[in-house]
């Protein structure tokens, strides 16, 4: 009887930990009194020295007080591409640097949160790879701080794979179709050409291309002062800057983006409806900008 009770207690504990775990979209590494560029240089060096690949960086909203560094690693890159439903979006993570009152706040996108949301049921297939990545990333960033505290709101881990902000709002599986090209090669060429020309008042932050699988992800800064990052980011919280930049994903001939009402809510899960209403036009504005990149 005692063994039975012990077994049931263990089962309950494991089940509770799996299904009752709240996850946050970001992890705060710590603060620094150095300049934002000095901290960025240290972050890039640490990433490069520990097997990560830095894909690009930029200043969201065009502010020198904000900086994002986009990066990946081969094991994550080669794993998420196995998920057909826009899995490549989960290949890129970001470090956010925010100068607040003279101190640089260092954060990064929480791998466990993003991977569960973007890979949904496929997360469990590769859980071992993801757990190692998360552990290694923490070790890599430890020279920059020692807090490693989650922030930015919470979502139940099990609910992330079917996340939506409110009823009738879009899921991950409800992307916005931007364009269809004659071929993957034509799509890459046109998107790169339009980004070089800054169509839609955009800028290329990074690109990740899988030639064999014919998949490409473009991280794109939104530079329109009235409709882009400088308009919506201060309203919903600059501390969440590691959510940026926004992405276009090209799979075969089709270019899509995650719906703004999904993606913004996912990375700002604590937003009230009142605050969301203040950026009511933002999902459409982002769609217009990224559509211009694909035309």
CSV table of C-alpha atoms in Angstrom, one decimal:
chain,number,residue,atom,x,y,z
A,1,UNK,CA,0.0,0.0,0.0
A,2,UNK,CA,2.8,2.4,0.9
A,3,UNK,CA,4.5,1.7,-2.5
A,4,UNK,CA,1.2,2.4,-4.3
A,5,UNK,CA,0.7,5.7,-2.4
A,6,UNK,CA,4.3,6.7,-3.2
A,7,UNK,CA,3.8,5.8,-6.9
A,8,UNK,CA,0.6,7.8,-7.1
A,9,UNK,CA,2.2,10.8,-5.4
A,10,UNK,CA,5.2,10.7,-7.8
A,11,UNK,CA,2.8,10.5,-10.8
A,12,UNK,CA,0.8,13.4,-9.5
A,13,UNK,CA,3.9,15.5,-8.9
A,14,UNK,CA,5.3,14.8,-12.4
A,15,UNK,CA,1.9,15.5,-14.0
A,16,UNK,CA,1.6,18.7,-12.0
A,17,UNK,CA,5.0,19.9,-13.0
A,18,UNK,CA,4.4,19.2,-16.7
A,19,UNK,CA,0.9,20.7,-17.0
A,20,UNK,CA,0.9,23.4,-14.3
A,21,UNK,CA,4.2,25.1,-15.3
A,22,UNK,CA,3.9,28.7,-16.1
A,23,UNK,CA,6.5,30.0,-18.6
A,24,UNK,CA,7.5,33.6,-19.4
A,25,UNK,CA,8.6,34.9,-22.8
A,26,UNK,CA,11.9,36.4,-21.6
A,27,UNK,CA,14.8,35.8,-19.2
A,28,UNK,CA,16.6,38.7,-17.5
A,29,UNK,CA,20.3,38.1,-17.3
A,30,UNK,CA,21.1,41.1,-15.3
A,31,UNK,CA,22.3,44.8,-15.5
A,32,UNK,CA,25.5,46.5,-16.5
A,33,UNK,CA,26.9,49.9,-16.0
A,34,UNK,CA,28.9,49.7,-19.2
A,35,UNK,CA,27.8,51.2,-22.5
A,36,UNK,CA,25.3,49.4,-24.7
A,37,UNK,CA,27.9,48.8,-27.4
A,38,UNK,CA,30.4,47.4,-24.9
A,39,UNK,CA,27.7,45.0,-23.5
A,40,UNK,CA,26.7,44.0,-27.1
A,41,UNK,CA,30.4,43.3,-27.9
A,42,UNK,CA,30.7,41.0,-24.9
A,43,UNK,CA,27.5,39.2,-25.8
A,44,UNK,CA,28.6,38.6,-29.4
A,45,UNK,CA,32.0,37.4,-28.3
A,46,UNK,CA,30.6,35.0,-25.8
A,47,UNK,CA,28.1,33.6,-28.3
A,48,UNK,CA,30.8,33.1,-31.0
A,49,UNK,CA,33.2,31.5,-28.5
A,50,UNK,CA,30.5,29.0,-27.4
A,51,UNK,CA,29.4,27.6,-30.7
A,52,UNK,CA,26.5,30.0,-31.5
A,53,UNK,CA,26.2,32.0,-34.7
A,54,UNK,CA,25.3,35.7,-34.6
A,55,UNK,CA,23.0,36.5,-37.6
A,56,UNK,CA,22.7,40.2,-37.2
A,57,UNK,CA,21.8,43.1,-34.9
A,58,UNK,CA,20.0,46.4,-35.0
A,59,UNK,CA,18.4,49.3,-32.9
A,60,UNK,CA,14.6,48.8,-32.7
A,61,UNK,CA,12.7,52.1,-33.3
A,62,UNK,CA,16.0,53.5,-34.5
A,63,UNK,CA,16.9,54.2,-30.8
A,64,UNK,CA,20.5,54.0,-29.7
A,65,UNK,CA,19.2,53.0,-26.2
A,66,UNK,CA,17.8,49.8,-27.6
A,67,UNK,CA,19.7,47.0,-29.3
A,68,UNK,CA,18.8,43.4,-30.4
A,69,UNK,CA,21.2,40.7,-31.3
A,70,UNK,CA,19.8,37.7,-33.3
A,71,UNK,CA,21.6,34.4,-33.1
A,72,UNK,CA,21.2,30.6,-33.7
A,73,UNK,CA,23.1,27.4,-33.3
A,74,UNK,CA,23.5,24.5,-35.7
A,75,UNK,CA,21.7,21.9,-33.5
A,76,UNK,CA,18.6,24.1,-33.2
A,77,UNK,CA,18.8,25.2,-36.8
A,78,UNK,CA,18.9,21.6,-38.1
A,79,UNK,CA,16.2,20.3,-35.7
A,80,UNK,CA,13.4,22.9,-36.1
A,81,UNK,CA,13.5,22.6,-39.9
A,82,UNK,CA,12.2,19.1,-39.5
A,83,UNK,CA,8.9,20.7,-38.5
A,84,UNK,CA,7.0,21.5,-41.8
A,85,UNK,CA,4.6,24.1,-40.3
A,86,UNK,CA,6.9,27.1,-40.2
A,87,UNK,CA,9.3,25.4,-37.8
A,88,UNK,CA,12.2,27.4,-39.1
A,89,UNK,CA,10.8,30.5,-37.2
A,90,UNK,CA,12.0,28.8,-34.0
A,91,UNK,CA,15.6,28.7,-35.2
A,92,UNK,CA,16.4,32.3,-34.2
A,93,UNK,CA,16.7,33.7,-30.7
A,94,UNK,CA,17.5,37.2,-29.6
A,95,UNK,CA,19.3,39.1,-26.9
A,96,UNK,CA,17.7,42.4,-25.9
A,97,UNK,CA,19.7,45.3,-24.5
A,98,UNK,CA,17.8,48.3,-23.0
A,99,UNK,CA,19.4,51.4,-21.6
A,100,UNK,CA,17.2,52.4,-18.7
A,101,UNK,CA,18.3,55.2,-16.4
A,102,UNK,CA,21.9,54.7,-17.4
A,103,UNK,CA,22.0,51.0,-16.8
A,104,UNK,CA,21.9,48.3,-19.5
A,105,UNK,CA,19.2,45.7,-18.8
A,106,UNK,CA,20.2,42.4,-20.5
A,107,UNK,CA,17.6,39.8,-21.5
A,108,UNK,CA,16.9,37.1,-24.1
A,109,UNK,CA,13.9,35.2,-25.5
A,110,UNK,CA,13.1,32.1,-23.4
A,111,UNK,CA,13.8,29.1,-25.6
A,112,UNK,CA,11.3,26.9,-23.7
A,113,UNK,CA,8.5,29.4,-24.3
A,114,UNK,CA,9.2,30.1,-27.9
A,115,UNK,CA,9.9,26.5,-28.9
A,116,UNK,CA,6.7,25.2,-27.3
A,117,UNK,CA,4.6,27.9,-29.0
A,118,UNK,CA,6.1,27.6,-32.5
A,119,UNK,CA,6.6,23.8,-32.6
A,120,UNK,CA,3.4,22.8,-30.8
A,121,UNK,CA,3.1,19.0,-30.5
A,122,UNK,CA,6.5,18.5,-32.2
A,123,UNK,CA,8.2,20.1,-29.2
A,124,UNK,CA,8.2,16.8,-27.3
A,125,UNK,CA,9.9,15.0,-30.2
A,126,UNK,CA,13.1,17.0,-29.8
A,127,UNK,CA,12.9,18.0,-26.2
A,128,UNK,CA,16.4,16.8,-25.3
A,129,UNK,CA,18.0,19.0,-28.0
A,130,UNK,CA,16.0,22.0,-26.7
A,131,UNK,CA,16.8,21.5,-23.1
A,132,UNK,CA,20.5,21.3,-23.8
A,133,UNK,CA,20.3,24.4,-26.0
A,134,UNK,CA,18.6,26.3,-23.2
A,135,UNK,CA,21.2,25.1,-20.6
A,136,UNK,CA,24.1,26.0,-22.8
A,137,UNK,CA,22.7,29.4,-23.6
A,138,UNK,CA,22.4,30.2,-19.9
A,139,UNK,CA,26.0,29.2,-19.4
A,140,UNK,CA,27.1,31.3,-22.4
A,141,UNK,CA,25.5,34.4,-21.1
A,142,UNK,CA,26.5,34.0,-17.5
A,143,UNK,CA,29.5,36.3,-17.9
A,144,UNK,CA,27.0,39.1,-18.5
A,145,UNK,CA,25.0,38.6,-15.3
A,146,UNK,CA,23.7,36.1,-12.8
A,147,UNK,CA,20.0,36.9,-12.3
A,148,UNK,CA,18.3,34.7,-15.0
A,149,UNK,CA,14.9,35.6,-13.8
A,150,UNK,CA,11.8,35.1,-16.0
A,151,UNK,CA,9.6,38.1,-16.9
A,152,UNK,CA,7.1,39.5,-19.3
A,153,UNK,CA,3.9,37.7,-18.2
A,154,UNK,CA,3.2,34.0,-18.1
A,155,UNK,CA,1.4,31.3,-20.1
A,156,UNK,CA,0.8,27.7,-19.0
A,157,UNK,CA,3.4,25.5,-20.8
A,158,UNK,CA,0.8,23.1,-22.1
A,159,UNK,CA,-1.4,26.0,-23.4
A,160,UNK,CA,1.5,27.5,-25.4
A,161,UNK,CA,1.1,25.0,-28.3
A,162,UNK,CA,-2.5,26.3,-28.9
A,163,UNK,CA,-2.0,29.8,-27.7
A,164,UNK,CA,-4.2,32.7,-28.7
A,165,UNK,CA,-4.9,35.9,-26.9
A,166,UNK,CA,-8.7,35.8,-26.8
A,167,UNK,CA,-11.5,33.8,-28.4
A,168,UNK,CA,-11.8,34.5,-32.1
A,169,UNK,CA,-8.2,35.6,-32.2
A,170,UNK,CA,-5.7,33.8,-34.5
A,171,UNK,CA,-3.5,30.9,-33.6
A,172,UNK,CA,0.0,30.1,-34.9
A,173,UNK,CA,-1.6,28.0,-37.6
A,174,UNK,CA,-3.4,31.1,-39.0
A,175,UNK,CA,-0.6,32.9,-40.8
A,176,UNK,CA,-1.0,35.9,-43.2
A,177,UNK,CA,-0.3,35.0,-46.8
A,178,UNK,CA,1.9,37.7,-48.3
A,179,UNK,CA,2.8,36.5,-51.8
A,180,UNK,CA,3.3,33.5,-54.0
A,181,UNK,CA,6.3,33.4,-56.4
A,182,UNK,CA,7.2,31.4,-59.5
A,183,UNK,CA,9.9,29.7,-57.5
A,184,UNK,CA,11.8,29.7,-54.2
A,185,UNK,CA,14.8,31.2,-55.9
A,186,UNK,CA,12.7,34.0,-57.4
A,187,UNK,CA,11.1,34.7,-54.0
A,188,UNK,CA,14.5,35.0,-52.2
A,189,UNK,CA,15.8,37.3,-54.9
A,190,UNK,CA,12.8,39.6,-54.9
A,191,UNK,CA,12.6,39.8,-51.1
A,192,UNK,CA,16.3,40.6,-50.8
A,193,UNK,CA,16.1,43.2,-53.6
A,194,UNK,CA,13.1,44.9,-51.9
A,195,UNK,CA,14.8,44.9,-48.5
A,196,UNK,CA,17.9,46.4,-50.0
A,197,UNK,CA,15.7,49.2,-51.4
A,198,UNK,CA,14.0,49.5,-48.0
A,199,UNK,CA,10.5,49.0,-49.4
A,200,UNK,CA,7.8,49.4,-46.9
A,201,UNK,CA,10.3,51.4,-44.8
A,202,UNK,CA,12.0,48.2,-43.6
A,203,UNK,CA,15.5,47.1,-43.0
A,204,UNK,CA,17.0,43.6,-43.1
A,205,UNK,CA,18.3,42.5,-39.7
A,206,UNK,CA,19.1,38.9,-40.6
A,207,UNK,CA,18.3,36.1,-43.0
A,208,UNK,CA,18.5,32.4,-42.5
A,209,UNK,CA,18.3,30.3,-45.7
A,210,UNK,CA,17.9,26.5,-46.0
A,211,UNK,CA,18.6,26.0,-49.8
A,212,UNK,CA,17.9,22.2,-49.7
A,213,UNK,CA,14.6,22.5,-47.9
A,214,UNK,CA,13.7,25.7,-49.8
A,215,UNK,CA,12.9,27.6,-46.7
A,216,UNK,CA,14.1,31.2,-45.8
A,217,UNK,CA,13.5,33.4,-42.8
A,218,UNK,CA,14.0,37.1,-42.9
A,219,UNK,CA,14.2,39.2,-39.8
A,220,UNK,CA,12.9,42.7,-40.6
A,221,UNK,CA,13.0,46.0,-38.8
A,222,UNK,CA,10.0,48.2,-39.2
A,223,UNK,CA,11.2,51.7,-39.6
A,224,UNK,CA,8.1,53.7,-40.4
A,225,UNK,CA,7.9,56.3,-37.6
A,226,UNK,CA,4.1,56.5,-37.7
A,227,UNK,CA,3.3,52.8,-38.1
A,228,UNK,CA,6.4,50.9,-37.2
A,229,UNK,CA,8.3,50.0,-34.0
A,230,UNK,CA,8.7,53.6,-32.8
A,231,UNK,CA,4.9,53.8,-32.8
A,232,UNK,CA,3.9,50.6,-31.1
A,233,UNK,CA,6.8,49.5,-29.0
A,234,UNK,CA,6.7,52.4,-26.4
A,235,UNK,CA,2.9,51.7,-26.0
A,236,UNK,CA,3.3,48.0,-25.2
A,237,UNK,CA,6.7,47.9,-23.5
A,238,UNK,CA,10.2,48.3,-24.7
A,239,UNK,CA,11.5,45.8,-22.1
A,240,UNK,CA,10.2,43.1,-24.4
A,241,UNK,CA,12.4,44.3,-27.3
A,242,UNK,CA,13.9,40.8,-27.7
A,243,UNK,CA,10.6,39.9,-29.5
A,244,UNK,CA,11.9,41.9,-32.5
A,245,UNK,CA,12.5,42.0,-35.4
A,246,UNK,CA,9.4,40.7,-37.1
A,247,UNK,CA,9.7,37.8,-39.7
A,248,UNK,CA,8.8,36.8,-43.1
A,249,UNK,CA,9.1,33.1,-43.8
A,250,UNK,CA,9.3,31.8,-47.3
A,251,UNK,CA,8.5,28.1,-47.8
A,252,UNK,CA,8.8,26.9,-51.3
A,253,UNK,CA,7.0,29.5,-53.4
A,254,UNK,CA,4.8,31.0,-50.6
A,255,UNK,CA,5.8,33.9,-48.3
A,256,UNK,CA,3.8,34.3,-45.0
A,257,UNK,CA,4.1,36.0,-41.7
A,258,UNK,CA,2.6,35.2,-38.3
A,259,UNK,CA,-0.6,37.3,-37.7
A,260,UNK,CA,0.1,40.3,-35.6
A,261,UNK,CA,-2.8,39.6,-33.2
A,262,UNK,CA,-1.1,36.3,-32.5
A,263,UNK,CA,2.6,37.2,-32.5
A,264,UNK,CA,2.3,40.5,-30.5
A,265,UNK,CA,0.1,38.8,-27.9
A,266,UNK,CA,2.4,35.9,-27.6
A,267,UNK,CA,5.4,38.1,-26.7
A,268,UNK,CA,3.3,40.5,-24.6
A,269,UNK,CA,1.0,38.0,-22.9
A,270,UNK,CA,0.2,40.4,-20.0
A,271,UNK,CA,-1.3,43.1,-22.3
A,272,UNK,CA,-4.7,44.3,-21.2
A,273,UNK,CA,-7.3,44.7,-23.8
A,274,UNK,CA,-7.2,48.4,-23.2
A,275,UNK,CA,-3.5,48.6,-24.2
A,276,UNK,CA,-4.1,46.3,-27.1
A,277,UNK,CA,-6.7,48.7,-28.4
A,278,UNK,CA,-4.1,51.4,-28.5
A,279,UNK,CA,-2.2,49.5,-31.2
A,280,UNK,CA,-5.3,48.3,-33.0
A,281,UNK,CA,-3.9,49.3,-36.4
A,282,UNK,CA,-0.5,47.7,-35.8
A,283,UNK,CA,-1.2,44.2,-37.1
A,284,UNK,CA,-2.5,45.6,-40.3
A,285,UNK,CA,0.4,48.1,-40.5
A,286,UNK,CA,3.0,45.3,-40.1
A,287,UNK,CA,1.2,43.3,-42.8
A,288,UNK,CA,1.3,46.3,-45.2
A,289,UNK,CA,5.0,46.8,-44.6
A,290,UNK,CA,5.9,43.1,-45.1
A,291,UNK,CA,3.6,42.8,-48.1
A,292,UNK,CA,5.5,45.6,-49.7
A,293,UNK,CA,8.7,43.6,-49.3
A,294,UNK,CA,7.1,40.7,-51.2
A,295,UNK,CA,5.7,42.7,-54.2
